[in-house]
Amino acid sequence: MTDASSAQPLPQRLPERPPAAAEDPSWLQIVWGQFKKRKIPYYSMWGVFGLFLIAVYAPVFISNKPFVWNGGDGLEFPWLTTLFNRNTYENAIDIFFNSLLLPGTLLIVPVAVVWRRTAGRPRRARIAARQRAMLGAFGAWAVALVALLAFPLQAPTPVYPEVEATLEAAGTPVTAVYAPVPYSYRGTDISKAMEGPSTEHLLGTDGAGSDVFARMVFGTRVSLTVGIFAVLLYITVGTVVGAVAGFFGGRLDTLLMRIVEVVICIPSLFLVLSVAAFIPERSIFHIMLIIAAVAWTGPARLVRAEFLRLRELDFVAAARASGFGKASIIFEEILPNALGPVLVSATFGVASAILVESTMSFLGLGDISVPSWGQILATGRQTSSWTLILAPGFAIFLTVSLLNLLGEGVRDALDPKLRS
Amino acid sequence: MTRLLQSGFGVGLLVLLVVIGAVNTAQLHNLEKKVAELETSPRPTVSGQKEGPPVAVVSTAQAGGSLCYSSDEEKLALQDEANVLKPFQYPPGWPSKIDRGGTLKRHVGQDPPGLNPIASNNAADLSELYRYMGARIAVQSQHNPDDWYPDLATKVTRSPDGLVYDVYLRKGAYWSKPTVDLSDPRHAWLAADHEVTADDYAFTIEMIKNPQVLGRAAALRTYVEALSRIEVVDTHHFRVHFTENLYINQPTLLDLEPMPRWLYMYDEDGRKFDDATWGDKQNSHWYNQKAIGAGAYNFVEWEPGVRIVIEKNERYHLNKCAPANFDRIEMKVLKDQQSWLRRLKTGELDYSHMQPQQFLAEVKDKQPYLGEEGLKLAVGDEASYFYIGWNQTRPQFQDKRVRKALSEALDRQGLVDSVFAGLGTITSGPFDQSNPCYDSSIAPLPYDLEDAKRLLDEAGWKDTDGDGTRDKMVDGKKVQFTFTMVIYGSSTEYETLARVYREALDRLGIKMTAQPLEWAAHLKKINERDFDAYTGAWVPSWEIDLYQIWHSTEADRPESSNYVSFRNADGDRIAEALRREFDETKRVDLCHQFHALVHDEQPYTFIYQRKRPVLYWDHMNTPIFSKLNPHRDARLFSFASLPDPAK
């Protein structure tokens, strides 16, 4: 290997560019422009966004806690007061989405205000102000979420429809305003098990008498969380491994790549199932970890390949010559340029993580305390109930297809050769 | 080394092989335990082969209730007043027409753990296989379990003090030939004919008592503790000495299945094992992947994961009264429950049982069944009961009021009606409901959340910190009422039960987490007492013995069956008295006392006693179900007409 940087003269500092009349489009703007040209990926993106909205706003439509309640002791707002109650929403996933629903939605307002006010400002100032606003909102939300998770609210919560029936039987008038679907995804009523679709239960009920529609909608939260978190996790690990291997090369590269090959050699579903069988109390977070543990090799290889290509380029040589440290060359100089393919594989990765989670739940290796599409599908298969097979099947198909189309769009938009 | 590293292929292959090997071993291990799933019997189950009319290709069989003697020797022996055996009788409902021959095609849920009836792990399918292939001293009557019919013995007498039994084996009962290539000179030493002799029984007892022998022997040993010595009088006569006259001695002895010394005492080349290590050699004996017996069928082959095949034994000693109903029985290993009914529909199986939810979805009220006119439904009673066990070493479950409250929080009738498809009856005690020991005047606790709340308050479990979960100070530490329940992982029924129960407990202020586990992991947790609560099932044997599950000494013994650590002085007293009581009325009275005690203590929350639906093709006679075994007992099944071989 020859060291190209030592042979070349130091690059000279370029003079400041004269300010352009119209702003040059940034890299992101170019990609966005390319992306928008392809209609199917563009609409798929909105479809995925729609799924995300459904996940966030699920409790607005589906909740067995009334928005307004008056059982004779004055007005109460159980829906609001139980939104972060761990006795109502026991899973951290729900708390996460509920935190997006309430503080999250409210925080859009200040960001939007800043956005409008800064519209006319010069680019640098505008971007800086908007970034500050978004960072502030994100920070506020993150603090709220951490606080909610660290100090869980845990008041006992009555089953309101039953209290209502009791009170009315006793002659007390009750005022209660419920969400359009007044069920919880975990509520059971075995006297109504395995009912077909009706106006009362849109998609019928499952073996425990739970409302399948409610479980399906809350299942969106589980699927998206598993997809996104598992992918974030393995992308991070894979990127670091790939970057280190690609940048340093030599023995370290050989060693890391052999490890990667060994992991790839193991059939992943096999590994997932074996590992799952050894975890005594599986939660949905274990499942994300397991998925991440088998999938990190993909981005590692991608990033390594990119690094092998990029490290020979002039800008890296320039950075070396300027005396940047290795860490900053890797993470500040090369990595941003290597992330394109990773972004593409991440979108596909979300889809496949959702499939793996569904498969595990389907095989009874999921977390039974969370509503999962795979679990509904398994019930459907065992009971030969068409709604229980078709509804989750369609949901998985839709989500995975949208994500794959989105991924293809991102790949095309990032590819300079395809730019017209 | 670097080259080796760089050849990722080589390293990858190596690691892959290691991983596959490890996973394979783990799976095999899982399977072994999984097979034990149904074999939850407190005592190794009973058997023999004895129901059937005389040999004929097409015959009009004897009506149920008629007697049959296999030989004059047997008839003479049964005339002896001292003989504890009874003449063979056909069970009620025995079909009037049996078309003998053909191949019975059925399925088993998993591979057996091995085929050595003593040294392999205890497993339902294994003990069932030996019910067809093996022979016992006597056979317990299916319809009158107090009666035992002659099998290998024609006469068994008992001394007045009950401490000595004399067993007279019949002449002309032969071991089947080992399933090896006898033309191979290496196996020439196995070619000779061998009669079943008293010495084989001496060997069997030596084997059970030898602590080196693992597997099922460990469970059997607790039943032969009082058996002190076996004395071979002559080839066909042996005497068994007991130290104490216990009720279980006689059924345990009569149910004993012999092991051929001439086979298991030797290695594959015919060299005898030495006296110090022969017990250990049994655990990995060269013949453990094959089987041998002296019963109605001979072993043909076991293809792991595919099938087990047995075929009719032409010189079976009971061929006159209870010959094999089929020329061959083929047991397909079908691990995927969903495939059972599909294979039945295509004619790959002659009959199949099914899970409650499958029954509900595909069979109940859906005639013709699976769209086939030729399929019929039979629902059999089963002696098994299902329960939730509470670990009484945990602070949450030490108070009986709490355990009562937990029982009252489970809507058992609702679950049986919906989740278990109405296939069973809720139960209140640890006995089969058709056994006189079951006190039907004790009704199961009702589903009553209000009363459960009251009981929990009374026991001191209250939500003192307002977090929605009950708590209590135990030994100066605040304990929250949360627990984990281990459930059968392979069944949606139990997952649904857990979800329903969880919601009910949530209303009581108790947080329950369900943990579905594969059977192997499930069993491991229970054996190691590493659980708060678990779902389980027992198949109580007809002769009630309370020691194994309920006696406090068993709670101290590791890996014993008193998983929940039930310790009760009254319970111990009743268990001890019952072992020594022979009077039926007094025994029933003791059982009823125990039933009342268990109902009051609720060491288990008894769920229900199961019924098993079976779909069968109309070329079969209506199946007769065994009351004694939880399994589909193919000895009681027969063809009304031979199935079309083309199908």
mmCIF file of N, CA and C in Angstrom, chain A residues 86-87 90 154-157 159 162 185-188 190-191 193-194 206-210 215 251 254-255 258 261-262 265-267 270-271 274 277-282 363-366 368-369 375 378-379 381-384, chain B residues 2 5-9 11-13 15-16 19 23 26-27 336 338 342 357-358 360-362 411 414-415 418-419 463 466-469 484 487 489-492 495-496 498-500 502-503 506-507 511 514-517 525:
data_model
loop_
_atom_site.group_PDB
_atom_site.id
_atom_site.type_symbol
_atom_site.label_atom_id
_atom_site.label_comp_id
_atom_site.label_asym_id
_atom_site.label_seq_id
_atom_site.Cartn_x
_atom_site.Cartn_y
_atom_site.Cartn_z
ATOM 1 N N ARG A 86 -48.423 3.485 35.014
ATOM 2 C CA ARG A 86 -47.871 2.178 34.669
ATOM 3 C C ARG A 86 -48.816 1.043 34.998
ATOM 4 N N ASN A 87 -49.889 1.319 35.736
ATOM 5 C CA ASN A 87 -50.888 0.268 35.936
ATOM 6 C C ASN A 87 -51.826 0.170 34.741
ATOM 7 N N GLU A 90 -48.525 -0.593 31.030
ATOM 8 C CA GLU A 90 -47.410 -1.122 31.810
ATOM 9 C C GLU A 90 -46.117 -1.152 31.011
ATOM 10 N N GLN A 154 -48.134 5.350 39.467
ATOM 11 C CA GLN A 154 -48.691 4.013 39.705
ATOM 12 C C GLN A 154 -49.949 4.011 40.548
ATOM 13 N N ALA A 155 -50.906 4.851 40.235
ATOM 14 C CA ALA A 155 -52.150 4.798 41.007
ATOM 15 C C ALA A 155 -52.999 3.637 40.507
ATOM 16 N N PRO A 156 -53.780 3.029 41.406
ATOM 17 C CA PRO A 156 -54.687 1.982 40.929
ATOM 18 C C PRO A 156 -55.736 2.582 39.990
ATOM 19 N N THR A 157 -56.083 1.846 38.954
ATOM 20 C CA THR A 157 -57.054 2.389 38.010
ATOM 21 C C THR A 157 -58.277 1.487 37.945
ATOM 22 N N VAL A 159 -61.841 -0.155 36.535
ATOM 23 C CA VAL A 159 -62.342 -0.502 35.206
ATOM 24 C C VAL A 159 -63.639 0.283 35.016
ATOM 25 N N GLU A 162 -67.211 -1.036 34.028
ATOM 26 C CA GLU A 162 -67.838 -1.856 35.075
ATOM 27 C C GLU A 162 -68.337 -1.001 36.226
ATOM 28 N N TYR A 185 -56.328 -2.799 24.877
ATOM 29 C CA TYR A 185 -55.810 -3.973 24.163
ATOM 30 C C TYR A 185 -55.580 -5.146 25.095
ATOM 31 N N ARG A 186 -55.502 -4.896 26.413
ATOM 32 C CA ARG A 186 -55.244 -6.030 27.303
ATOM 33 C C ARG A 186 -56.481 -6.508 28.033
ATOM 34 N N GLY A 187 -57.591 -5.773 27.934
ATOM 35 C CA GLY A 187 -58.823 -6.197 28.604
ATOM 36 C C GLY A 187 -59.323 -7.516 28.030
ATOM 37 N N THR A 188 -59.807 -8.397 28.897
ATOM 38 C CA THR A 188 -60.296 -9.687 28.411
ATOM 39 C C THR A 188 -61.740 -9.897 28.860
ATOM 40 N N ILE A 190 -63.856 -13.489 28.566
ATOM 41 C CA ILE A 190 -63.927 -14.798 27.907
ATOM 42 C C ILE A 190 -65.335 -15.191 27.510
ATOM 43 N N SER A 191 -66.347 -14.476 28.033
ATOM 44 C CA SER A 191 -67.698 -14.830 27.581
ATOM 45 C C SER A 191 -67.888 -14.363 26.134
ATOM 46 N N ALA A 193 -65.288 -14.616 23.780
ATOM 47 C CA ALA A 193 -64.101 -15.052 23.057
ATOM 48 C C ALA A 193 -64.449 -15.467 21.634
ATOM 49 N N MET A 194 -63.521 -15.243 20.717
ATOM 50 C CA MET A 194 -63.613 -15.705 19.328
ATOM 51 C C MET A 194 -64.893 -15.286 18.619
ATOM 52 N N ASP A 206 -60.383 -12.061 20.124
ATOM 53 C CA ASP A 206 -59.494 -13.227 20.078
ATOM 54 C C ASP A 206 -59.884 -14.242 21.168
ATOM 55 N N GLY A 207 -59.019 -15.204 21.390
ATOM 56 C CA GLY A 207 -59.340 -16.294 22.302
ATOM 57 C C GLY A 207 -59.639 -15.855 23.726
ATOM 58 N N ALA A 208 -59.068 -14.714 24.145
ATOM 59 C CA ALA A 208 -59.309 -14.238 25.507
ATOM 60 C C ALA A 208 -60.437 -13.213 25.528
ATOM 61 N N GLY A 209 -61.061 -12.962 24.380
ATOM 62 C CA GLY A 209 -62.140 -11.992 24.327
ATOM 63 C C GLY A 209 -61.661 -10.557 24.228
ATOM 64 N N SER A 210 -60.381 -10.348 23.900
ATOM 65 C CA SER A 210 -59.879 -8.981 23.720
ATOM 66 C C SER A 210 -60.277 -8.479 22.338
ATOM 67 N N ARG A 215 -55.946 -4.390 19.621
ATOM 68 C CA ARG A 215 -54.634 -5.039 19.665
ATOM 69 C C ARG A 215 -53.834 -4.775 18.390
ATOM 70 N N ARG A 251 -4.251 -6.256 10.213
ATOM 71 C CA ARG A 251 -4.644 -7.387 11.054
ATOM 72 C C ARG A 251 -5.986 -7.163 11.731
ATOM 73 N N THR A 254 -8.645 -7.852 9.307
ATOM 74 C CA THR A 254 -8.764 -9.296 9.107
ATOM 75 C C THR A 254 -9.532 -9.934 10.257
ATOM 76 N N LEU A 255 -9.135 -9.560 11.464
ATOM 77 C CA LEU A 255 -9.774 -10.156 12.639
ATOM 78 C C LEU A 255 -11.265 -9.816 12.683
ATOM 79 N N ARG A 258 -13.247 -11.571 10.052
ATOM 80 C CA ARG A 258 -13.459 -13.005 10.327
ATOM 81 C C ARG A 258 -14.600 -13.187 11.326
ATOM 82 N N GLU A 261 -17.733 -12.739 9.471
ATOM 83 C CA GLU A 261 -18.060 -13.910 8.655
ATOM 84 C C GLU A 261 -18.590 -15.054 9.502
ATOM 85 N N VAL A 262 -18.017 -15.193 10.679
ATOM 86 C CA VAL A 262 -18.491 -16.261 11.563
ATOM 87 C C VAL A 262 -19.958 -16.016 11.924
ATOM 88 N N CYS A 265 -22.192 -16.763 9.092
ATOM 89 C CA CYS A 265 -22.307 -18.202 8.831
ATOM 90 C C CYS A 265 -23.481 -18.842 9.556
ATOM 91 N N ILE A 266 -23.821 -18.274 10.723
ATOM 92 C CA ILE A 266 -24.874 -18.903 11.515
ATOM 93 C C ILE A 266 -26.219 -18.501 10.932
ATOM 94 N N PRO A 267 -27.076 -19.469 10.638
ATOM 95 C CA PRO A 267 -28.393 -19.119 10.119
ATOM 96 C C PRO A 267 -29.111 -18.232 11.141
ATOM 97 N N PHE A 270 -32.261 -19.360 13.149
ATOM 98 C CA PHE A 270 -31.836 -20.400 14.070
ATOM 99 C C PHE A 270 -31.251 -19.800 15.342
ATOM 100 N N LEU A 271 -30.359 -18.816 15.120
ATOM 101 C CA LEU A 271 -29.688 -18.175 16.245
ATOM 102 C C LEU A 271 -30.702 -17.413 17.096
ATOM 103 N N SER A 274 -32.686 -19.866 19.103
ATOM 104 C CA SER A 274 -31.912 -20.503 20.180
ATOM 105 C C SER A 274 -31.675 -19.523 21.311
ATOM 106 N N ALA A 277 -34.675 -18.853 23.409
ATOM 107 C CA ALA A 277 -35.045 -19.934 24.317
ATOM 108 C C ALA A 277 -34.250 -19.891 25.615
ATOM 109 N N PHE A 278 -33.085 -19.214 25.581
ATOM 110 C CA PHE A 278 -32.262 -19.182 26.792
ATOM 111 C C PHE A 278 -32.579 -18.004 27.707
ATOM 112 N N ILE A 279 -33.348 -17.030 27.218
ATOM 113 C CA ILE A 279 -33.658 -15.871 28.053
ATOM 114 C C ILE A 279 -34.901 -16.191 28.873
ATOM 115 N N PRO A 280 -34.774 -16.192 30.196
ATOM 116 C CA PRO A 280 -35.904 -16.654 31.001
ATOM 117 C C PRO A 280 -37.123 -15.735 30.932
ATOM 118 N N GLU A 281 -36.958 -14.454 31.168
ATOM 119 C CA GLU A 281 -38.137 -13.599 31.127
ATOM 120 C C GLU A 281 -38.001 -12.614 29.980
ATOM 121 N N ARG A 282 -38.480 -13.065 28.844
ATOM 122 C CA ARG A 282 -38.305 -12.259 27.640
ATOM 123 C C ARG A 282 -39.203 -11.039 27.664
ATOM 124 N N LEU A 363 -44.132 -17.785 16.676
ATOM 125 C CA LEU A 363 -43.652 -19.071 17.189
ATOM 126 C C LEU A 363 -43.754 -19.152 18.709
ATOM 127 N N GLY A 364 -44.388 -18.155 19.314
ATOM 128 C CA GLY A 364 -44.583 -18.200 20.761
ATOM 129 C C GLY A 364 -43.342 -17.816 21.540
ATOM 130 N N LEU A 365 -42.396 -17.127 20.902
ATOM 131 C CA LEU A 365 -41.183 -16.729 21.611
ATOM 132 C C LEU A 365 -41.160 -15.230 21.855
ATOM 133 N N GLY A 366 -42.297 -14.576 21.680
ATOM 134 C CA GLY A 366 -42.363 -13.130 21.889
ATOM 135 C C GLY A 366 -42.638 -12.801 23.344
ATOM 136 N N ILE A 368 -45.521 -11.921 25.754
ATOM 137 C CA ILE A 368 -46.976 -12.036 25.647
ATOM 138 C C ILE A 368 -47.708 -10.864 26.295
ATOM 139 N N SER A 369 -46.969 -9.998 27.007
ATOM 140 C CA SER A 369 -47.677 -8.885 27.628
ATOM 141 C C SER A 369 -47.884 -7.740 26.637
ATOM 142 N N GLN A 375 -48.335 -12.432 17.146
ATOM 143 C CA GLN A 375 -49.080 -13.213 18.132
ATOM 144 C C GLN A 375 -50.543 -13.380 17.700
ATOM 145 N N ALA A 378 -50.649 -15.967 15.089
ATOM 146 C CA ALA A 378 -50.523 -17.329 15.630
ATOM 147 C C ALA A 378 -51.879 -17.801 16.155
ATOM 148 N N THR A 379 -52.580 -16.919 16.863
ATOM 149 C CA THR A 379 -53.909 -17.292 17.353
ATOM 150 C C THR A 379 -54.814 -17.623 16.171
ATOM 151 N N ARG A 381 -53.987 -18.752 13.273
ATOM 152 C CA ARG A 381 -53.632 -20.027 12.659
ATOM 153 C C ARG A 381 -54.165 -21.184 13.492
ATOM 154 N N GLN A 382 -54.032 -21.053 14.808
ATOM 155 C CA GLN A 382 -54.464 -22.169 15.656
ATOM 156 C C GLN A 382 -55.973 -22.296 15.713
ATOM 157 N N THR A 383 -56.672 -21.196 15.482
ATOM 158 C CA THR A 383 -58.130 -21.265 15.593
ATOM 159 C C THR A 383 -58.797 -21.176 14.235
ATOM 160 N N SER A 384 -58.001 -21.153 13.170
ATOM 161 C CA SER A 384 -58.526 -21.057 11.807
ATOM 162 C C SER A 384 -59.530 -19.924 11.665
ATOM 163 N N THR B 2 -2.316 -16.807 10.652
ATOM 164 C CA THR B 2 -2.936 -15.714 9.895
ATOM 165 C C THR B 2 -3.668 -16.275 8.687
ATOM 166 N N LEU B 5 -6.786 -17.631 9.756
ATOM 167 C CA LEU B 5 -7.741 -16.562 10.055
ATOM 168 C C LEU B 5 -8.325 -15.996 8.774
ATOM 169 N N GLN B 6 -7.393 -15.805 7.796
ATOM 170 C CA GLN B 6 -7.852 -15.177 6.574
ATOM 171 C C GLN B 6 -8.776 -16.085 5.790
ATOM 172 N N SER B 7 -8.572 -17.381 5.945
ATOM 173 C CA SER B 7 -9.521 -18.251 5.269
ATOM 174 C C SER B 7 -10.774 -18.290 6.107
ATOM 175 N N GLY B 8 -11.524 -17.221 6.000
ATOM 176 C CA GLY B 8 -12.760 -17.071 6.788
ATOM 177 C C GLY B 8 -13.667 -18.262 6.592
ATOM 178 N N PHE B 9 -13.563 -18.828 5.401
ATOM 179 C CA PHE B 9 -14.422 -19.958 5.115
ATOM 180 C C PHE B 9 -14.178 -21.105 6.098
ATOM 181 N N VAL B 11 -12.678 -21.057 9.089
ATOM 182 C CA VAL B 11 -13.078 -20.742 10.462
ATOM 183 C C VAL B 11 -14.592 -20.769 10.589
ATOM 184 N N GLY B 12 -15.220 -20.152 9.594
ATOM 185 C CA GLY B 12 -16.686 -20.095 9.608
ATOM 186 C C GLY B 12 -17.269 -21.488 9.661
ATOM 187 N N LEU B 13 -16.719 -22.359 8.823
ATOM 188 C CA LEU B 13 -17.228 -23.723 8.771
ATOM 189 C C LEU B 13 -17.081 -24.415 10.120
ATOM 190 N N VAL B 15 -16.776 -23.035 13.116
ATOM 191 C CA VAL B 15 -17.690 -22.500 14.119
ATOM 192 C C VAL B 15 -19.112 -22.955 13.840
ATOM 193 N N LEU B 16 -19.477 -22.965 12.561
ATOM 194 C CA LEU B 16 -20.825 -23.393 12.202
ATOM 195 C C LEU B 16 -21.065 -24.819 12.691
ATOM 196 N N VAL B 19 -21.478 -24.816 16.381
ATOM 197 C CA VAL B 19 -22.783 -24.276 16.774
ATOM 198 C C VAL B 19 -23.890 -25.261 16.457
ATOM 199 N N VAL B 23 -26.367 -26.781 19.120
ATOM 200 C CA VAL B 23 -27.822 -26.598 19.017
ATOM 201 C C VAL B 23 -28.501 -27.946 18.910
ATOM 202 N N ALA B 26 -28.564 -29.513 22.190
ATOM 203 C CA ALA B 26 -29.570 -28.855 23.024
ATOM 204 C C ALA B 26 -30.955 -29.302 22.613
ATOM 205 N N GLN B 27 -31.156 -29.422 21.307
ATOM 206 C CA GLN B 27 -32.484 -29.820 20.848
ATOM 207 C C GLN B 27 -32.820 -31.229 21.274
ATOM 208 N N ASP B 336 -45.620 -30.708 14.645
ATOM 209 C CA ASP B 336 -46.493 -29.569 14.391
ATOM 210 C C ASP B 336 -47.950 -29.984 14.577
ATOM 211 N N GLN B 338 -50.551 -28.406 14.144
ATOM 212 C CA GLN B 338 -51.468 -27.937 13.109
ATOM 213 C C GLN B 338 -51.583 -28.942 11.964
ATOM 214 N N ARG B 342 -54.888 -31.982 9.143
ATOM 215 C CA ARG B 342 -54.706 -32.008 7.682
ATOM 216 C C ARG B 342 -54.323 -33.403 7.221
ATOM 217 N N GLN B 357 -58.659 -25.593 21.029
ATOM 218 C CA GLN B 357 -58.977 -24.510 20.101
ATOM 219 C C GLN B 357 -59.145 -25.026 18.672
ATOM 220 N N GLN B 358 -58.396 -26.084 18.325
ATOM 221 C CA GLN B 358 -58.593 -26.703 17.009
ATOM 222 C C GLN B 358 -59.964 -27.348 16.934
ATOM 223 N N LEU B 360 -62.576 -26.482 18.576
ATOM 224 C CA LEU B 360 -63.582 -25.424 18.511
ATOM 225 C C LEU B 360 -63.654 -24.856 17.101
ATOM 226 N N ALA B 361 -62.505 -24.650 16.494
ATOM 227 C CA ALA B 361 -62.480 -23.955 15.210
ATOM 228 C C ALA B 361 -62.872 -24.861 14.055
ATOM 229 N N GLU B 362 -62.472 -26.133 14.122
ATOM 230 C CA GLU B 362 -62.606 -26.940 12.913
ATOM 231 C C GLU B 362 -63.567 -28.113 13.036
ATOM 232 N N ASP B 411 -61.411 -17.617 36.710
ATOM 233 C CA ASP B 411 -62.754 -17.974 36.237
ATOM 234 C C ASP B 411 -62.680 -19.319 35.519
ATOM 235 N N GLY B 414 -65.627 -20.356 33.203
ATOM 236 C CA GLY B 414 -65.572 -19.554 31.980
ATOM 237 C C GLY B 414 -64.476 -20.034 31.045
ATOM 238 N N LEU B 415 -63.318 -20.369 31.619
ATOM 239 C CA LEU B 415 -62.200 -20.828 30.798
ATOM 240 C C LEU B 415 -62.498 -22.174 30.155
ATOM 241 N N SER B 418 -65.003 -21.598 27.308
ATOM 242 C CA SER B 418 -64.557 -20.932 26.077
ATOM 243 C C SER B 418 -63.190 -21.425 25.623
ATOM 244 N N VAL B 419 -62.172 -21.229 26.444
ATOM 245 C CA VAL B 419 -60.812 -21.521 26.002
ATOM 246 C C VAL B 419 -60.610 -23.026 25.790
ATOM 247 N N ASP B 463 -52.740 -2.473 49.757
ATOM 248 C CA ASP B 463 -51.934 -1.505 49.004
ATOM 249 C C ASP B 463 -51.639 -0.323 49.916
ATOM 250 N N GLY B 466 -50.201 2.971 47.855
ATOM 251 C CA GLY B 466 -51.008 3.594 46.804
ATOM 252 C C GLY B 466 -50.463 3.428 45.400
ATOM 253 N N ASP B 467 -49.660 2.370 45.163
ATOM 254 C CA ASP B 467 -49.141 2.194 43.805
ATOM 255 C C ASP B 467 -49.951 1.181 43.000
ATOM 256 N N GLY B 468 -51.111 0.802 43.534
ATOM 257 C CA GLY B 468 -51.964 -0.112 42.787
ATOM 258 C C GLY B 468 -51.591 -1.574 42.970
ATOM 259 N N THR B 469 -50.537 -1.862 43.736
ATOM 260 C CA THR B 469 -50.134 -3.246 43.984
ATOM 261 C C THR B 469 -50.171 -3.505 45.491
ATOM 262 N N THR B 484 -44.321 -14.342 38.992
ATOM 263 C CA THR B 484 -44.202 -14.839 37.621
ATOM 264 C C THR B 484 -44.781 -16.241 37.548
ATOM 265 N N ILE B 487 -45.755 -20.951 32.250
ATOM 266 C CA ILE B 487 -46.855 -21.664 31.582
ATOM 267 C C ILE B 487 -46.329 -22.505 30.428
ATOM 268 N N GLY B 489 -45.456 -23.401 27.011
ATOM 269 C CA GLY B 489 -45.213 -22.458 25.932
ATOM 270 C C GLY B 489 -45.805 -22.869 24.610
ATOM 271 N N SER B 490 -46.142 -24.146 24.477
ATOM 272 C CA SER B 490 -46.496 -24.602 23.140
ATOM 273 C C SER B 490 -47.990 -24.524 22.883
ATOM 274 N N SER B 491 -48.748 -23.955 23.803
ATOM 275 C CA SER B 491 -50.183 -24.031 23.614
ATOM 276 C C SER B 491 -50.841 -22.666 23.779
ATOM 277 N N THR B 492 -51.617 -22.260 22.795
ATOM 278 C CA THR B 492 -52.330 -20.981 22.895
ATOM 279 C C THR B 492 -53.305 -20.983 24.050
ATOM 280 N N GLU B 495 -51.671 -19.668 27.056
ATOM 281 C CA GLU B 495 -51.352 -18.255 26.911
ATOM 282 C C GLU B 495 -52.617 -17.428 27.158
ATOM 283 N N THR B 496 -53.733 -17.893 26.620
ATOM 284 C CA THR B 496 -55.002 -17.197 26.840
ATOM 285 C C THR B 496 -55.386 -17.237 28.309
ATOM 286 N N ALA B 498 -53.448 -17.389 30.776
ATOM 287 C CA ALA B 498 -52.586 -16.453 31.506
ATOM 288 C C ALA B 498 -53.054 -15.020 31.302
ATOM 289 N N ARG B 499 -53.469 -14.690 30.097
ATOM 290 C CA ARG B 499 -53.917 -13.310 29.846
ATOM 291 C C ARG B 499 -55.188 -12.995 30.610
ATOM 292 N N VAL B 500 -56.105 -13.945 30.639
ATOM 293 C CA VAL B 500 -57.364 -13.725 31.363
ATOM 294 C C VAL B 500 -57.094 -13.612 32.867
ATOM 295 N N ARG B 502 -54.331 -12.787 34.361
ATOM 296 C CA ARG B 502 -53.562 -11.575 34.610
ATOM 297 C C ARG B 502 -54.473 -10.373 34.814
ATOM 298 N N GLU B 503 -55.497 -10.276 33.973
ATOM 299 C CA GLU B 503 -56.430 -9.155 34.088
ATOM 300 C C GLU B 503 -57.206 -9.237 35.395
ATOM 301 N N ASP B 506 -54.995 -8.333 38.190
ATOM 302 C CA ASP B 506 -54.731 -6.903 38.145
ATOM 303 C C ASP B 506 -55.808 -6.139 38.921
ATOM 304 N N ARG B 507 -57.038 -6.617 38.814
ATOM 305 C CA ARG B 507 -58.129 -5.959 39.544
ATOM 306 C C ARG B 507 -58.013 -6.164 41.045
ATOM 307 N N LYS B 511 -49.809 -8.179 40.579
ATOM 308 C CA LYS B 511 -49.206 -8.130 39.238
ATOM 309 C C LYS B 511 -48.606 -9.488 38.900
ATOM 310 N N ALA B 514 -46.608 -13.626 32.926
ATOM 311 C CA ALA B 514 -46.619 -15.003 32.443
ATOM 312 C C ALA B 514 -45.332 -15.265 31.678
ATOM 313 N N GLN B 515 -44.803 -16.450 31.874
ATOM 314 C CA GLN B 515 -43.555 -16.804 31.202
ATOM 315 C C GLN B 515 -43.749 -18.115 30.450
ATOM 316 N N PRO B 516 -44.053 -18.047 29.167
ATOM 317 C CA PRO B 516 -44.238 -19.285 28.420
ATOM 318 C C PRO B 516 -42.881 -19.948 28.193
ATOM 319 N N LEU B 517 -42.774 -21.221 28.510
ATOM 320 C CA LEU B 517 -41.491 -21.912 28.342
ATOM 321 C C LEU B 517 -41.681 -23.221 27.606
ATOM 322 N N LYS B 525 -37.137 -25.661 35.559
ATOM 323 C CA LYS B 525 -37.489 -24.663 36.571
ATOM 324 C C LYS B 525 -38.232 -25.311 37.733
#
